[in-house]
mmCIF file of C-alpha atoms in Angstrom:
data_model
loop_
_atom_site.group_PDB
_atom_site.id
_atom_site.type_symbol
_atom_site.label_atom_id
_atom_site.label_comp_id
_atom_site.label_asym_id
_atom_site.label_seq_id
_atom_site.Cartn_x
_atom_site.Cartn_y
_atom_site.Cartn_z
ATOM 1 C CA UNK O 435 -31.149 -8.590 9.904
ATOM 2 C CA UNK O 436 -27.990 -8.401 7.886
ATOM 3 C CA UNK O 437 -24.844 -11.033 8.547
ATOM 4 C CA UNK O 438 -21.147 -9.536 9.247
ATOM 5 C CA UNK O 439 -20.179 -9.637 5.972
ATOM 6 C CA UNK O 440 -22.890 -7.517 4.621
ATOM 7 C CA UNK O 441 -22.660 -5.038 6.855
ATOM 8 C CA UNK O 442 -18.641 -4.472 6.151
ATOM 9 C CA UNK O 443 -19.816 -4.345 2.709
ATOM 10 C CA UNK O 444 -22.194 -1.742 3.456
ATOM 11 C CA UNK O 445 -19.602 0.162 4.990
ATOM 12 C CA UNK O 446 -16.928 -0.136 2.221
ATOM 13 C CA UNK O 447 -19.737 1.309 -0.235
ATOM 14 C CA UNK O 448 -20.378 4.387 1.823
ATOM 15 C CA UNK O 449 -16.656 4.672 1.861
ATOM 16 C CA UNK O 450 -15.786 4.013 -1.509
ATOM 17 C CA UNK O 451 -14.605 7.480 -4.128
ATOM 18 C CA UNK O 452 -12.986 5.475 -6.882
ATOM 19 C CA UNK O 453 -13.685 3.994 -9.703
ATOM 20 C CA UNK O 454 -11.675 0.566 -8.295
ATOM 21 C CA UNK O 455 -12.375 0.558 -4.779
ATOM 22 C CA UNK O 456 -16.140 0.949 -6.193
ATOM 23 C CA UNK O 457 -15.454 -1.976 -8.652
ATOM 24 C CA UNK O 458 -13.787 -4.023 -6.061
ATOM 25 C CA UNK O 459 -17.018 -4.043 -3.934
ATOM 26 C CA UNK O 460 -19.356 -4.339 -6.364
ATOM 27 C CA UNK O 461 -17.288 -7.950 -7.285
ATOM 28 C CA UNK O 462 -17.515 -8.889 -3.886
ATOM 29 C CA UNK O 463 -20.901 -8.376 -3.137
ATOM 30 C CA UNK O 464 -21.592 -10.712 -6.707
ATOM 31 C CA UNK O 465 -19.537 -13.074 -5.553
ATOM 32 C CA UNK O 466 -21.379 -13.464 -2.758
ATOM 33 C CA UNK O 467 -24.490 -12.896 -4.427
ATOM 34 C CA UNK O 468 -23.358 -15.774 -6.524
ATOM 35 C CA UNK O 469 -22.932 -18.282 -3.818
ATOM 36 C CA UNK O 470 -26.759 -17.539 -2.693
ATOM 37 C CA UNK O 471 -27.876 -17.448 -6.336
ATOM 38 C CA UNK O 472 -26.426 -21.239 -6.678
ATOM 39 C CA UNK O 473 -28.384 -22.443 -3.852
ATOM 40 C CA UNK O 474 -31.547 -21.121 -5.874
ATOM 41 C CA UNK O 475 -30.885 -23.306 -8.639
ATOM 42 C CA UNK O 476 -30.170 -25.886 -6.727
ATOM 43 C CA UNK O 477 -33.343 -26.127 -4.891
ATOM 44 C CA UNK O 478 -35.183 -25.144 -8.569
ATOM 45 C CA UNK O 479 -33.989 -28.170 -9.746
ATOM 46 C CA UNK O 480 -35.052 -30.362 -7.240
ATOM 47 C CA UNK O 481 -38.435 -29.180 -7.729
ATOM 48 C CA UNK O 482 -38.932 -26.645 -4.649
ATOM 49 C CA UNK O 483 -38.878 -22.952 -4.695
ATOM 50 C CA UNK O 484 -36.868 -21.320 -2.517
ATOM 51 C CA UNK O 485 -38.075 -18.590 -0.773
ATOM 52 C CA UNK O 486 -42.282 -17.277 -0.682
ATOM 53 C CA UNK O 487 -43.397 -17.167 -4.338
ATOM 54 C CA UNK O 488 -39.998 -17.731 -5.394
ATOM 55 C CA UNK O 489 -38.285 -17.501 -8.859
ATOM 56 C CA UNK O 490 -39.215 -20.447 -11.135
ATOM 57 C CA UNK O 491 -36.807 -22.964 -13.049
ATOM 58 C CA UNK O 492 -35.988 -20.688 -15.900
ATOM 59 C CA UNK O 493 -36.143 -17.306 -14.246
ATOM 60 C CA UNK O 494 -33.297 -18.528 -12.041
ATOM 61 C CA UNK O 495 -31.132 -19.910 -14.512
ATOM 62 C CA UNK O 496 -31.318 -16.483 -15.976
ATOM 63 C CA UNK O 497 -30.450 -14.740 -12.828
ATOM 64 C CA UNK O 498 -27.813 -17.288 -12.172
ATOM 65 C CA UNK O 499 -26.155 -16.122 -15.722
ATOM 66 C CA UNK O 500 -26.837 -12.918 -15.328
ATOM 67 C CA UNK O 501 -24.510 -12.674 -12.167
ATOM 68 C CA UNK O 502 -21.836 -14.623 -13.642
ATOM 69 C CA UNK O 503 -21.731 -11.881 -16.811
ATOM 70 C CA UNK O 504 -21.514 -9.248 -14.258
ATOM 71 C CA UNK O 505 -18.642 -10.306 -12.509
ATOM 72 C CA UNK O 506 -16.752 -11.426 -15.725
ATOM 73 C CA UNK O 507 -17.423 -7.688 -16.998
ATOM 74 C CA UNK O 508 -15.827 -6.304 -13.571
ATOM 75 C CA UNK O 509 -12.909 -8.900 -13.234
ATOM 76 C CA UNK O 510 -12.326 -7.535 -17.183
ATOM 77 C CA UNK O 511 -12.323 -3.518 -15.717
ATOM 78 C CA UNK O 512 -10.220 -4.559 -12.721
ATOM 79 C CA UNK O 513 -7.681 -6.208 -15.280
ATOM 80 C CA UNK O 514 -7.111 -3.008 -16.956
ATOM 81 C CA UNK O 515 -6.950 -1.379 -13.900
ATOM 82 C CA UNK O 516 -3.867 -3.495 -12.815
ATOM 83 C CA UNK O 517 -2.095 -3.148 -15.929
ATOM 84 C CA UNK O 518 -2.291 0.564 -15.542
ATOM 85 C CA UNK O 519 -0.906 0.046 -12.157
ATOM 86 C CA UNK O 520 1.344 -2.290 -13.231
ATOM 87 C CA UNK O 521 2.832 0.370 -15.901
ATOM 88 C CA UNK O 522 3.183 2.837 -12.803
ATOM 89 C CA UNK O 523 4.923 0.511 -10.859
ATOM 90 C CA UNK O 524 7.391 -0.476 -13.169
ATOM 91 C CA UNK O 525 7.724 3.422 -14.247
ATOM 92 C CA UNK O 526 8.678 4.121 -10.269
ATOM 93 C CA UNK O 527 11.335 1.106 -10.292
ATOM 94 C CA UNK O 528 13.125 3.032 -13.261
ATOM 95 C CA UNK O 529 13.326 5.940 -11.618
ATOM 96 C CA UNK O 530 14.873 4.118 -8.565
ATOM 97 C CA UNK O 531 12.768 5.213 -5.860
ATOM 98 C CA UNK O 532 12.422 3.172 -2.722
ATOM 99 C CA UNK O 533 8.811 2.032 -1.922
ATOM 100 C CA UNK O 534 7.183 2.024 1.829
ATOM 101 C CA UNK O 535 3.910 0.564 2.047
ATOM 102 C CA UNK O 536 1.866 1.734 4.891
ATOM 103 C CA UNK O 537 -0.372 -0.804 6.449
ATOM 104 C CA UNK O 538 -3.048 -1.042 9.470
ATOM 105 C CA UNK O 539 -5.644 -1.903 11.065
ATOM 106 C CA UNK O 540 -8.746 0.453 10.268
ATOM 107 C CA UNK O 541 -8.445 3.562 12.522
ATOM 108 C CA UNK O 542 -5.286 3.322 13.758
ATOM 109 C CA UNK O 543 -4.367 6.499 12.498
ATOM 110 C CA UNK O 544 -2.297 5.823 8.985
ATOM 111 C CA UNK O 545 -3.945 8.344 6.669
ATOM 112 C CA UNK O 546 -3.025 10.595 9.356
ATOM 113 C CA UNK O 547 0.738 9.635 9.562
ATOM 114 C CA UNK O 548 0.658 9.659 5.341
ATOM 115 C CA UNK O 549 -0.326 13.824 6.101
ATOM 116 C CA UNK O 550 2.328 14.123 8.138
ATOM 117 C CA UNK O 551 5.257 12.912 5.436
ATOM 118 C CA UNK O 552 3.582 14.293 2.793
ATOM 119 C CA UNK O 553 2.147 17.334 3.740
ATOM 120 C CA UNK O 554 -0.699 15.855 2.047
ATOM 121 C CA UNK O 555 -4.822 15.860 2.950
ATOM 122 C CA UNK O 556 -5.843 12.487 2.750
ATOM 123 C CA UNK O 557 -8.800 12.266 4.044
ATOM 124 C CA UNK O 558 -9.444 11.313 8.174
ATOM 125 C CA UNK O 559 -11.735 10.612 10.613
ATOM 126 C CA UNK O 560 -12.549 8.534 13.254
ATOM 127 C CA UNK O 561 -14.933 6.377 11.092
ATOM 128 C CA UNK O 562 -13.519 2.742 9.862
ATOM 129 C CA UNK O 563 -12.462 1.972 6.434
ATOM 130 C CA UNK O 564 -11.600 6.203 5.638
ATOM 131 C CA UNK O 565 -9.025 4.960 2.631
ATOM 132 C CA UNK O 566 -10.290 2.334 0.643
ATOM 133 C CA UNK O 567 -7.743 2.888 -2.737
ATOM 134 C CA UNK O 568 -3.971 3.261 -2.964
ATOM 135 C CA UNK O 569 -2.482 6.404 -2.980
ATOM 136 C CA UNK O 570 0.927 7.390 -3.566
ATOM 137 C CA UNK O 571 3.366 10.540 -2.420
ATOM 138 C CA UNK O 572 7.095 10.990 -3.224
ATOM 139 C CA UNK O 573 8.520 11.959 0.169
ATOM 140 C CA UNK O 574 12.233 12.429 1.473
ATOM 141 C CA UNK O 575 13.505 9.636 4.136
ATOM 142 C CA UNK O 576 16.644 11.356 6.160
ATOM 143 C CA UNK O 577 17.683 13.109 2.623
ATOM 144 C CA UNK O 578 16.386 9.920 0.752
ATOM 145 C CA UNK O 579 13.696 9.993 -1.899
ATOM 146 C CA UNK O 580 11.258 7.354 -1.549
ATOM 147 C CA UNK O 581 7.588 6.542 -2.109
ATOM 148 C CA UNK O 582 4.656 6.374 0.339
ATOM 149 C CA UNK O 583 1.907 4.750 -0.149
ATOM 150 C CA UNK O 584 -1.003 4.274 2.027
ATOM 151 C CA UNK O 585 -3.338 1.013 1.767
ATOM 152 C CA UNK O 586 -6.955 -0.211 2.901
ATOM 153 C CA UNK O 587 -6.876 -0.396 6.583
ATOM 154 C CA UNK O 588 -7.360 -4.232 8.053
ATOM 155 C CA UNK O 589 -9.901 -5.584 10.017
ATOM 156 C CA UNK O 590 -10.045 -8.957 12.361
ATOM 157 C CA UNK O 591 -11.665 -11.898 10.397
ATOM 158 C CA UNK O 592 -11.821 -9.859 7.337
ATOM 159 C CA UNK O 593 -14.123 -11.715 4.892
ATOM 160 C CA UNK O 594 -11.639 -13.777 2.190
ATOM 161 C CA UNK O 595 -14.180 -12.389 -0.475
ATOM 162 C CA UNK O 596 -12.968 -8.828 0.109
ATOM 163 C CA UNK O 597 -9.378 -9.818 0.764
ATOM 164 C CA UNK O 598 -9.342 -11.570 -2.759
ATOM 165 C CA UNK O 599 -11.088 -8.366 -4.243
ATOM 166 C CA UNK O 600 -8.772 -6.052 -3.486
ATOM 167 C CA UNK O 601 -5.852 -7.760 -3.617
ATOM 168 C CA UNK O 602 -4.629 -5.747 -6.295
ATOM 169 C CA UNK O 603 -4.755 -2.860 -4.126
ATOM 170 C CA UNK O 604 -2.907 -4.607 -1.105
ATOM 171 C CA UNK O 605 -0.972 -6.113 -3.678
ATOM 172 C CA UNK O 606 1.116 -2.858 -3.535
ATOM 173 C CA UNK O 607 2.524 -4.034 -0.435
ATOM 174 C CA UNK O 608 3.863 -6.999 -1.873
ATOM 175 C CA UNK O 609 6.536 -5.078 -3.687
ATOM 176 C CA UNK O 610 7.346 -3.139 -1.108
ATOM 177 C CA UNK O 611 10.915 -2.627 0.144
ATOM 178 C CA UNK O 612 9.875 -2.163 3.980
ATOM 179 C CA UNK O 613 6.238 -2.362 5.349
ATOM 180 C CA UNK O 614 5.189 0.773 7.983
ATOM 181 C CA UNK O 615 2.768 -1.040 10.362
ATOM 182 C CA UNK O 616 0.894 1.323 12.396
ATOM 183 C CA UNK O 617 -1.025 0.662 15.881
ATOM 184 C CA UNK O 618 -2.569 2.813 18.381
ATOM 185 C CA UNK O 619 -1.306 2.685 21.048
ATOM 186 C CA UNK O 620 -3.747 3.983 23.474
ATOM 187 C CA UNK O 621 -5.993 1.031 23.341
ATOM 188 C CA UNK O 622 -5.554 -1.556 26.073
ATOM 189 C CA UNK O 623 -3.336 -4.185 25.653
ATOM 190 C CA UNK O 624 -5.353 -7.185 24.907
ATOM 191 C CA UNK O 625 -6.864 -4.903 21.911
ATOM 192 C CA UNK O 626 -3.494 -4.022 20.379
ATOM 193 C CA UNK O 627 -2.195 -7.403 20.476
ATOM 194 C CA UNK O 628 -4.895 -8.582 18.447
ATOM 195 C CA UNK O 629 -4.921 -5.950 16.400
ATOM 196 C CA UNK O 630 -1.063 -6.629 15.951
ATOM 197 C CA UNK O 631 -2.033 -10.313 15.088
ATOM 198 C CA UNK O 632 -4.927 -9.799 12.807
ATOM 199 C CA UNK O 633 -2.392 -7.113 10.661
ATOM 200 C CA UNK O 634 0.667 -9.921 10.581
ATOM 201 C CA UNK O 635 -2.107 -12.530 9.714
ATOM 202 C CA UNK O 636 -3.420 -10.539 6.640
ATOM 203 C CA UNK O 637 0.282 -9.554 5.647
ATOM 204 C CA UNK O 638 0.812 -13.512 5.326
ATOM 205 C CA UNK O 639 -2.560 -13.850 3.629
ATOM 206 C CA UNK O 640 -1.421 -11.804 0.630
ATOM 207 C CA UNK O 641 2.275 -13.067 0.667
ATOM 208 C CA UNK O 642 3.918 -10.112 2.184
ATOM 209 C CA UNK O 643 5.093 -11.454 5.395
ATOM 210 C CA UNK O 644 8.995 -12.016 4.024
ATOM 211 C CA UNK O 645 9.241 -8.397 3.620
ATOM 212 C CA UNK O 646 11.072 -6.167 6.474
ATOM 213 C CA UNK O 647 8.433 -4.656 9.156
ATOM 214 C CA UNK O 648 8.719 -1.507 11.035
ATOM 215 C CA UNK O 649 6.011 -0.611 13.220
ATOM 216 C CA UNK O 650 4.548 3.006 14.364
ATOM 217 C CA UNK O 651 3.019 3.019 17.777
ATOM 218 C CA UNK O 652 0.920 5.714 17.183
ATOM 219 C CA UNK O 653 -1.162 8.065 19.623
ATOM 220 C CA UNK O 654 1.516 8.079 22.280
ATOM 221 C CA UNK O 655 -0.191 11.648 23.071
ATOM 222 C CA UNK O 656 -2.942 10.216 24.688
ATOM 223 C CA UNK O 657 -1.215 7.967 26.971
ATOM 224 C CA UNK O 658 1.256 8.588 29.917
ATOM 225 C CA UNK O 659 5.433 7.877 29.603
ATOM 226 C CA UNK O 660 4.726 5.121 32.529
ATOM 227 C CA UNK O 661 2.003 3.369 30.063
ATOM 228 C CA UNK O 662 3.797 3.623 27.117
ATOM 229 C CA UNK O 663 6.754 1.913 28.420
ATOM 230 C CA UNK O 664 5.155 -1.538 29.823
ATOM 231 C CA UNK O 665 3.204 -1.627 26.732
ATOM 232 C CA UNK O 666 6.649 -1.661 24.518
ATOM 233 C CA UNK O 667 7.551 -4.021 27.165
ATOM 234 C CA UNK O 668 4.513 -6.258 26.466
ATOM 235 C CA UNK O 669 3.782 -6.062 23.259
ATOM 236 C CA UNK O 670 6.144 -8.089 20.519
ATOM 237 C CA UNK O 671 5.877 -5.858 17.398
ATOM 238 C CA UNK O 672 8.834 -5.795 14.942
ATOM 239 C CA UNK O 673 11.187 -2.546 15.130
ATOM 240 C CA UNK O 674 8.722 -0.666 17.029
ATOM 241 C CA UNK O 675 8.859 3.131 17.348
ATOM 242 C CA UNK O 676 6.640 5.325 19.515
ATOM 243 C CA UNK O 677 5.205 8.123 17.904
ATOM 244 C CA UNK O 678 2.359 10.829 17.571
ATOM 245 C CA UNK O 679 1.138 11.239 14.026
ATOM 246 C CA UNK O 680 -1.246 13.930 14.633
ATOM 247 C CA UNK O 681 1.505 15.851 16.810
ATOM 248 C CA UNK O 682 4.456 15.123 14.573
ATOM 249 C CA UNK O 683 6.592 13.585 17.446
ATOM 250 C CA UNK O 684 8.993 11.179 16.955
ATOM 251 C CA UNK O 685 8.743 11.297 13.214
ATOM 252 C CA UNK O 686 12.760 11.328 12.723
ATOM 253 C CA UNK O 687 13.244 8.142 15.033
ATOM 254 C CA UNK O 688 10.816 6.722 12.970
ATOM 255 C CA UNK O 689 12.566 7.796 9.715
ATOM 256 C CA UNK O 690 15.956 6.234 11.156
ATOM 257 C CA UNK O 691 14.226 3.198 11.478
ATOM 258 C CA UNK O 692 13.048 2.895 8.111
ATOM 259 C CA UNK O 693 16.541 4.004 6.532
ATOM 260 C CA UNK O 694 17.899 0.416 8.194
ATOM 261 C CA UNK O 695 15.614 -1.344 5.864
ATOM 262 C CA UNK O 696 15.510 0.425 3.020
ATOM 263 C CA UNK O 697 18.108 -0.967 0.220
ATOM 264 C CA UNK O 698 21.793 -0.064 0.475
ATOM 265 C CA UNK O 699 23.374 2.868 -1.510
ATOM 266 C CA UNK O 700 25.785 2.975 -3.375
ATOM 267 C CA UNK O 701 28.135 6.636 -3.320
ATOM 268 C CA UNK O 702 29.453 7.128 -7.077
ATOM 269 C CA UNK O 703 30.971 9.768 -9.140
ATOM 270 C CA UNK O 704 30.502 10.517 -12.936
ATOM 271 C CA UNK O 705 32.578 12.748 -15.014
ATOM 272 C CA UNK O 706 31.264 14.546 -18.061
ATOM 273 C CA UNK O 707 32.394 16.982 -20.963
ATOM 274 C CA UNK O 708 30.153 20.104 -20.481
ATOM 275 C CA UNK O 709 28.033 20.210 -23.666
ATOM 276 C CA UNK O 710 24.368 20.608 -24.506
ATOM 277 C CA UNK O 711 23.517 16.592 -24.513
ATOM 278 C CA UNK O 712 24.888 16.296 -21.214
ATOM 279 C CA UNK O 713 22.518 18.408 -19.564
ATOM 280 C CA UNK O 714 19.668 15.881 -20.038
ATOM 281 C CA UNK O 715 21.718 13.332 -17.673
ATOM 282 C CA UNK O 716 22.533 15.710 -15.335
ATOM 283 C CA UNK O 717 19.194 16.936 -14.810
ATOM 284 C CA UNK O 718 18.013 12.648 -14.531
ATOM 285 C CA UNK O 719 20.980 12.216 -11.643
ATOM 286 C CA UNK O 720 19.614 15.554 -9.926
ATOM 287 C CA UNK O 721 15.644 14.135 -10.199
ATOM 288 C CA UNK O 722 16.312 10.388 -9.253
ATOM 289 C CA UNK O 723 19.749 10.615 -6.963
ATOM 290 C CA UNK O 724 20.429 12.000 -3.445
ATOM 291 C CA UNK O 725 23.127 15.045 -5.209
ATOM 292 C CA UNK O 726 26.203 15.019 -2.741
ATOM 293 C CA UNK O 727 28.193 17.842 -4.786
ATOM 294 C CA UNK O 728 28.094 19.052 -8.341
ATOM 295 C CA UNK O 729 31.683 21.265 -9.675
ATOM 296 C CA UNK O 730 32.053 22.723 -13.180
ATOM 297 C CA UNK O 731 36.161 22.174 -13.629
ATOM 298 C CA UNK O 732 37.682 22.753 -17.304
ATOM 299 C CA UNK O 733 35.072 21.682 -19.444
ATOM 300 C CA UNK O 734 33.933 19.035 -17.294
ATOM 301 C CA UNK O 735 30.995 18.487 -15.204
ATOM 302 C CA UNK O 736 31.703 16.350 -11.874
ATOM 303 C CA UNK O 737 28.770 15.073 -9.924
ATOM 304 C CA UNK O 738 29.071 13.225 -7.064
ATOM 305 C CA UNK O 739 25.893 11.414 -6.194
ATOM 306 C CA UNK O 740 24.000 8.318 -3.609
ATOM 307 C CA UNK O 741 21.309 5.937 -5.597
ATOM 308 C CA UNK O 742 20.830 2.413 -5.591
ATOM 309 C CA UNK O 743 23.136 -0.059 -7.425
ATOM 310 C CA UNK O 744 20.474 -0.211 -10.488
ATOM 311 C CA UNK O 745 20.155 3.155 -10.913
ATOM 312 C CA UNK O 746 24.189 3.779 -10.871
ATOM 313 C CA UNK O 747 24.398 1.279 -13.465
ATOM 314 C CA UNK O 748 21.939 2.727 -15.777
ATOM 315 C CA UNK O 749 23.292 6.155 -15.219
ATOM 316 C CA UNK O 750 26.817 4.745 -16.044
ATOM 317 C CA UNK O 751 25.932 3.443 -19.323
ATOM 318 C CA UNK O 752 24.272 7.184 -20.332
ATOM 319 C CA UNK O 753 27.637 8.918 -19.286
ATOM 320 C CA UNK O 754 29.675 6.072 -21.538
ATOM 321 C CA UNK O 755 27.356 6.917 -24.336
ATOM 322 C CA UNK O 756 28.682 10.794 -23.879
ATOM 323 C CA UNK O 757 32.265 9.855 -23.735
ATOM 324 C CA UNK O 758 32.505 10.190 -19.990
ATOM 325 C CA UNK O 759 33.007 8.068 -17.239
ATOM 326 C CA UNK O 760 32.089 6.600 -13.728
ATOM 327 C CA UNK O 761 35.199 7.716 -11.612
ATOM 328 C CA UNK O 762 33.877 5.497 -8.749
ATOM 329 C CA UNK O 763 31.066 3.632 -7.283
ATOM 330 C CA UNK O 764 31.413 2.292 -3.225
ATOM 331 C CA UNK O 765 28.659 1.158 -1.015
#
């Protein structure tokens, strides 16, 4: 007999590819270990063993230590796992990409709707916990460039152990700029509301509940028009929009959506001389802009570009630098 909170950590190790996600169980299941291991000691100490021909005094001080050095070693690993990530993140803010964090509870069909943006092959299946590490894909949001990235799939009651082990995986979705929240659909109703409630609930857990929600109600393939409309009518998700991941429907409504949330653009026009060292900027305004036009005019290059307001101001002080100018800049 194994409790609940074994068992999902059974599962999460059979799951598990990476390095982190690896790491990240292995913490939890020591930190849990290490909860068990202080009852030991405290039953050594008052003289009784705990447990048939259990570990005396001294043996379970030493175990006791042993599991404490274990998880200090894999809270050290994890650190330098987050300042790599950290590094990443900050590299993705400078090249002003938008970021959409895809969230879930476990099956409902996100690794699926990640293919379908990115014309990736995540892995899926109809088995819980399939992702179980971040991963992220540059994809194009009606013209827009932004960044995708998929998360560990939720689960009602999950254990706060695991939650505070991977939070530097779901912390990805605390920097998010709007949250995709993905349900199916086809379950009854009583299942998706709770589903809906355990997902908002963990959002708040790790501090991400300020940030804009838009939510995918996926699998609308397997259900009728008649029952998809009284469960929109029923269920009280945020911005919802009916779609089919595996059959690609919907997917534009859903990308108008996410446009509303994403943050505001500003139009702007730079004006260059047409020599060598300006190449360099043009090529950064064609790799981290939306291009509207580009004209070669006299010995001038004219771009006309969309970005954020960060990104127009960084790109303003490159064309001062080359004697040109920022003609305009409008929201």
């Amino acid at each position: 007999m194994i409790d609940r909170f074994q068992l999902i950590l059974e599962i999460f190790a059979k799951r598990a590819s990476t390095l982190e996600a690896k790491l990240q169980i292995k913490l939890a299941t020591l930190t849990y270990e290490l909860s068990r291991a202080k009852e030991k000691v405290r039953l050594a100490k008052l003289g009784e063993q705990p447990g048939f021909s259990g570990l005396g005094k001294y043996e379970v001080d030493v175990y006791y230590e042993n599991v404490k050095r274990r998880i200090y070693k894999i809270r050290d690993l994890l650190k330098r796992v987050k300042k790599r990530r950290d590094l990443h993140r900050k590299s993705r803010l400078k090249m002003g990409f938008s970021l959409i964090s895809l969230c879930g509870y476990t099956n409902s069909g996100k690794s699926t709707l990640f293919n379908a943006f990115t014309g990736g092959e995540a892995p899926t299946d109809s088995e819980l916990f399939t992702t179980l590490s971040t991963k992220t894909r540059l994809i194009e949001v009606c013209g827009r460039k932004a960044l995708l990235t998929d998360t560990v799939g939720f689960i009602d009651r999950l254990p706060l152990l695991l939650i505070e082990a991977f939070h530097s995986t779901l912390e990805e979705t605390i920097f998010s700029d709007v949250i995709l929240l993905v349900l199916d659909v086809s379950e009854e109703i009583g299942e998706i509301r709770r589903k809906l409630a355990t997902c908002l609930k963990t959002l708040e857990k790790i501090n991400a509940s300020g940030i804009p929600i838009v939510t995918a109600l996926n699998k609308i393939d397997l259900i009728s028009k008649e029952e998809l409309e009284y469960k929109m009518r029923e269920i009280d998700a945020p911005n919802p929009v009916p779609i089919s991941a595996l059959k690609r429907w919907n997917l534009k409504e859903l990308e108008t959506k996410l446009v509303q949330f994403l943050p505001k653009m500003l139009r702007a026009s730079v004006n260059l001389p047409n020599v060598d060292e300006s190449y360099p900027v043009i090529s950064g305004i064609f790799e981290r802009t939306k291009v509207l036009n580009c004209k070669f005019h006299e010995g001038r290059i004219l771009v006309t570009f969309e970005s954020t307001p960060w990104i127009v101001n960084k790109i303003k002080s490159n064309v001062e630098s080359l004697g040109g100018e920022l003609v305009s800049a409008v929201g």
